[in-house]
Each structure stands twice: as C-alpha cells, then as structure tokens.
Amino acid sequence: MSTSTSTLPQNNELNEQSRKQLIRLLALILIFAVMNGTMFNVAIPDISETFGLMPSQVSWVMTGYVMVYAIASVMYGKLADMYPIRNLLTIGIALFAAGSLLGFFAPNYTTLLAARVLQAMGGATIPALSFIIPARFFPSEKGKVFGIIASTVAFASGVGPIAGGMIGGVLEWRYLFLFPAVSVLAIPFFRKWIPHEETRGGRLDIFGGLLTASVVASLLSYVTTLNPWFLILFAVSVPLFIWRMKTAEDPFINPAILADASFRTTVLTSFLGTSAMFGLIFVIPIMLRELYDMSTLGIGLMLFPGAMLAGIFGRYGGRLVDEKGSRFVVRLAFILITAGVFFISTFAGALPVVLALAIVVAYLGFPLVQSSTAGLLSSILPAEKNGVGFGLFNLFNFISGAFSSAIFGAVLDWQSVTYTLNPVAAHGDHAIFSNVFFSLGIVALIALFIFSRTFRSQETDPSFTKHEPAQREAAAEAR
C-alpha cells in the first residue's frame, strides 16, 4: 500500500490566520461533541425518574447514542473520501443541533431516544472529520493539530460529568440538550475557513455500509446486553461483510487498507490504549464511591486535575510528534498509562491525594495515544483513503469503550475477592479494584509490545528508508 500523505493544490492552502481560526473552532466544536457524550451519564437517574423507566430501558440513552455514533463515524469517514468536508460538517452539525432541540422538548421517552439518535447521527461528523482535516489541510503541522484535538478530547471527557452534574443539579436534565444546540453557530465559520474541495469520483457501496453497520451494531449490542441473539446476528453478519468487501467493485471498506500490517498494528494499538483509558474512566468513579464514599461532585473533582493537565500536556505532545516522530510518542504514551494504572493498583484504598497523583500520570498518556496514532495513520494511509481509514480508527476506539465498560463492569461484581494480583499491593477489601487496574496495566504493556515488535521489524528492513514517508520517519528515529 502506498503511504503518501494527502496534499492540496496551492490555491487551497490556508494562510496562517485561517489555520489558527480553524484549529480553534475545531477544538471548540469538539468540546460540544465530546461533552455531549459524557455529561448525560450523571443525568441517567433523573431521566429514569421523569419517565418511570427501568435501568435496562434508560441505559439506551447512552447505549443507543454510542452505537449510532460509532457506526456514523466510519460512514462519514468514507463519505469524506468522496464529498467536500465542509458540506459534510454542515449537514452533521445541523443534525446535531436539531437532535438537541428535539431532546429539550421531548414529551416522552420515545422522542427522547429519537433525539439522541439524531444527535449521534450528526455529532459523529465532528470527531470523524476532526482527524481528517489536519491530515488533508495541515500536512506540515499535523502532529501539532492532532495534539490539540487529542488534548481537547481528554479535557472534555473529564469535564463532561462535572458540567452535567452542575447543569442538571441547578436546572434540569433537559437543559443538557441546550448546550450542544449552540454548535449550529459554527456552521458559517466552517464554511468560510475550510478550503473548497471538488466532489471526487467513487461510488458509495450502500449494501457494504449496511453490512458494516450490522457487524458493529450487533457486536456493541451483545457486549452491552449479553443477549445471545445479537451474538448470532454478529456471527451471520461477519462472513457477509467479508464476502462483500472482497467481491464489490468499490467496497465500502477497501481490503487493501486492512491488509497493511502497519495500519492494523496502529489501529490495534489505539484500540488497546483507549480500552485501558476507558476502563480507567469507568472504574475510578465506582471505586471512589465504594472505597471513599465520595459524592458525584467529589468524584468529578478527583478526575478534573488529570483532565486539565492532559489538555495542557496533549498540546506539547502534538509538537513532540512533529519533532520526535509518532512512534516515539506512542511508546511514551504507553509507558505513562502503564505506570499510572500500576500506581493506582498499588495505592487503591490509600489516601485520596496519592490516588489523585496516580490518576494524573495515567491521564497524561490519553492524549498522547490519540495524537501519535493519528499522526502515524496520516503517514500510512494513501491520500484517497484517509477518510475511511480514520473512520475505522474512530470506530475501533468507540468499540474499545464498550468492551471496557462491559468487561470490567462484570468483573466488579466479584466483590468477595480479597487477594491482589499486584505483588506490591496489600490484600483486603479493595483487592478487586487493585486487580482491575493491574489488568489495565497488562493491556497497556501488551499494546506496547505489539507496537514495538511490528515497527522494529520494519525499521531493520534494509529497504525501509528508501521510499515511504512513514518509513523515513522511523529511520530518523532509529538514528
């Protein structure tokens, strides 16, 4: 596979002022999109009470949103290879705002779910295209922009639950819908600052897209509900998806992308790293409530320093990608994540301030994983396929979150565990949490091993430095 980086004709290049304005706007709109996915967590009990719902019913406020969001992210990635980005963002943000207004006025739970689906259909454009825009329009400083995007995601993820608690507590859960509705004001600025693109050739494989959606939806549904019928649907959808991918003239997902070992390793690395971080974000609030009896606000304040520092450090990490290369930053990210979760495993049940410092260390790795793997993908993917490539990148990151929540949520039911796997941690009632974080550290180490082994073998290839940008980058790192 070619690894050329996408470039634009000279007349489509942005001047410095427009670049800065577009980057700021991207970061701002990402805050709306990411917080919309996290701040509703704290409102689930209030929504359940308003409509008289069982926990299994109200959970679809989050589950349905994540499922549609994940599927739409790869859809928009594919469409970005065919249609102008600013048109896709216009449609997506309009749907996002329309869903937000519908949710605010929702008279019943059915309408509320429809609003969340509409939000997800539109909101998915924002992270999906935010990673494509730097690769396409800022090739010379994409690492810096990836760093800003990743740090914004990390910051918004930490601030979301706090903002949701404050808005829902002072006003009402419905007002959470008004916050993302403001994003519609960004449309004219995106249309002004994003360069004009011509519609490119290609046919949209609708049947392949539906099969992709079936695979993703059935897998996420099974992971979140453990309903065996979804597992059967997944088992049926996968071979049909593979058949379509291999036989279609212009398949929804080009098999050549998946055949590239560098692409597969980078996406797998991101999947494992994001799984570790989502596991951290999922388990920490439960641990703080059970071991320290903290309030929702107290939990948010424990996570806030990590989110803030990740936002600051992530910007530096983007520059580090440009200076040292993506592979160096990927390794650094996994060292930080491994160290952070190992410290949490060791000090679970200790003083909260010690735990807060350990959380900060782990959080610092989050934006580095996102920015470095995105930068690496932009060098691996051919220009005409960076849309669907980044779509798959986002898709697997969403799936990793569902896997982490489901797996570690089930593990936490083993409350009788008193023996810790961590050899330097004390045994006791906190052991189940210590073991979970020890396991997250193992996941991060596995990701580091797979990544290092794959790219080290490429770096020792005598022909490695002669052709491709990604290879030249690795050779420079090796020297």
CSV table of N, CA and C in Angstrom, one decimal, residues 78 203-212 239-256 385:
chain,number,residue,atom,x,y,z
A,78,LYS,N,-15.9,7.5,5.3
A,78,LYS,CA,-16.0,7.0,3.9
A,78,LYS,C,-16.5,8.2,3.0
A,203,ARG,N,-18.1,5.4,-6.0
A,203,ARG,CA,-19.5,5.0,-5.7
A,203,ARG,C,-19.6,4.6,-4.3
A,204,LEU,N,-20.7,4.9,-3.7
A,204,LEU,CA,-20.9,4.5,-2.3
A,204,LEU,C,-21.6,3.2,-2.2
A,205,ASP,N,-20.9,2.2,-1.7
A,205,ASP,CA,-21.3,0.9,-1.5
A,205,ASP,C,-22.4,0.8,-0.4
A,206,ILE,N,-23.6,1.1,-0.7
A,206,ILE,CA,-24.7,1.1,0.3
A,206,ILE,C,-24.8,-0.2,1.0
A,207,PHE,N,-24.8,-1.3,0.2
A,207,PHE,CA,-25.0,-2.6,0.8
A,207,PHE,C,-23.8,-3.0,1.8
A,208,GLY,N,-22.6,-2.6,1.3
A,208,GLY,CA,-21.5,-2.8,2.2
A,208,GLY,C,-21.5,-2.0,3.5
A,209,GLY,N,-22.1,-0.8,3.3
A,209,GLY,CA,-22.2,0.1,4.5
A,209,GLY,C,-23.2,-0.5,5.5
A,210,LEU,N,-24.3,-1.0,5.0
A,210,LEU,CA,-25.3,-1.7,5.8
A,210,LEU,C,-24.8,-2.9,6.6
A,211,LEU,N,-24.0,-3.7,5.8
A,211,LEU,CA,-23.3,-4.8,6.5
A,211,LEU,C,-22.3,-4.4,7.6
A,212,THR,N,-21.6,-3.3,7.3
A,212,THR,CA,-20.7,-2.7,8.3
A,212,THR,C,-21.5,-2.3,9.5
A,239,PRO,N,-19.3,-12.9,8.1
A,239,PRO,CA,-18.9,-13.5,6.8
A,239,PRO,C,-19.5,-12.8,5.6
A,240,LEU,N,-20.7,-12.3,5.7
A,240,LEU,CA,-21.3,-11.5,4.6
A,240,LEU,C,-20.5,-10.2,4.4
A,241,PHE,N,-20.1,-9.6,5.5
A,241,PHE,CA,-19.3,-8.4,5.3
A,241,PHE,C,-18.0,-8.7,4.6
A,242,ILE,N,-17.3,-9.8,5.0
A,242,ILE,CA,-16.0,-10.1,4.3
A,242,ILE,C,-16.3,-10.5,2.9
A,243,TRP,N,-17.4,-11.2,2.6
A,243,TRP,CA,-17.7,-11.5,1.2
A,243,TRP,C,-17.9,-10.3,0.4
A,244,ARG,N,-18.7,-9.3,0.9
A,244,ARG,CA,-18.9,-8.1,0.2
A,244,ARG,C,-17.6,-7.3,0.0
A,245,MET,N,-16.8,-7.2,1.0
A,245,MET,CA,-15.6,-6.5,0.9
A,245,MET,C,-14.7,-7.0,-0.2
A,246,LYS,N,-14.7,-8.3,-0.4
A,246,LYS,CA,-13.8,-9.0,-1.3
A,246,LYS,C,-14.3,-9.0,-2.8
A,247,THR,N,-15.7,-8.9,-2.9
A,247,THR,CA,-16.3,-9.1,-4.2
A,247,THR,C,-16.8,-7.8,-4.8
A,248,ALA,N,-17.1,-6.7,-4.0
A,248,ALA,CA,-17.6,-5.5,-4.6
A,248,ALA,C,-16.5,-4.8,-5.4
A,249,GLU,N,-17.0,-4.1,-6.5
A,249,GLU,CA,-16.0,-3.4,-7.3
A,249,GLU,C,-15.4,-2.2,-6.6
A,250,ASP,N,-16.2,-1.5,-5.8
A,250,ASP,CA,-15.7,-0.4,-5.0
A,250,ASP,C,-16.2,-0.6,-3.6
A,251,PRO,N,-15.7,-1.5,-2.8
A,251,PRO,CA,-16.3,-1.8,-1.5
A,251,PRO,C,-16.3,-0.7,-0.5
A,252,PHE,N,-17.2,-0.7,0.4
A,252,PHE,CA,-17.3,0.3,1.5
A,252,PHE,C,-16.0,0.5,2.2
A,253,ILE,N,-15.4,-0.7,2.6
A,253,ILE,CA,-14.1,-0.7,3.2
A,253,ILE,C,-13.1,-1.4,2.3
A,254,ASN,N,-12.1,-0.7,1.8
A,254,ASN,CA,-11.1,-1.3,0.9
A,254,ASN,C,-10.3,-2.4,1.6
A,255,PRO,N,-10.3,-3.6,1.2
A,255,PRO,CA,-9.5,-4.6,1.9
A,255,PRO,C,-8.0,-4.4,1.9
A,256,ALA,N,-7.5,-3.6,1.0
A,256,ALA,CA,-6.1,-3.2,0.9
A,256,ALA,C,-5.7,-2.5,2.2
A,385,LYS,N,-7.7,7.5,0.6
A,385,LYS,CA,-8.3,6.6,1.5
A,385,LYS,C,-8.2,7.1,3.0
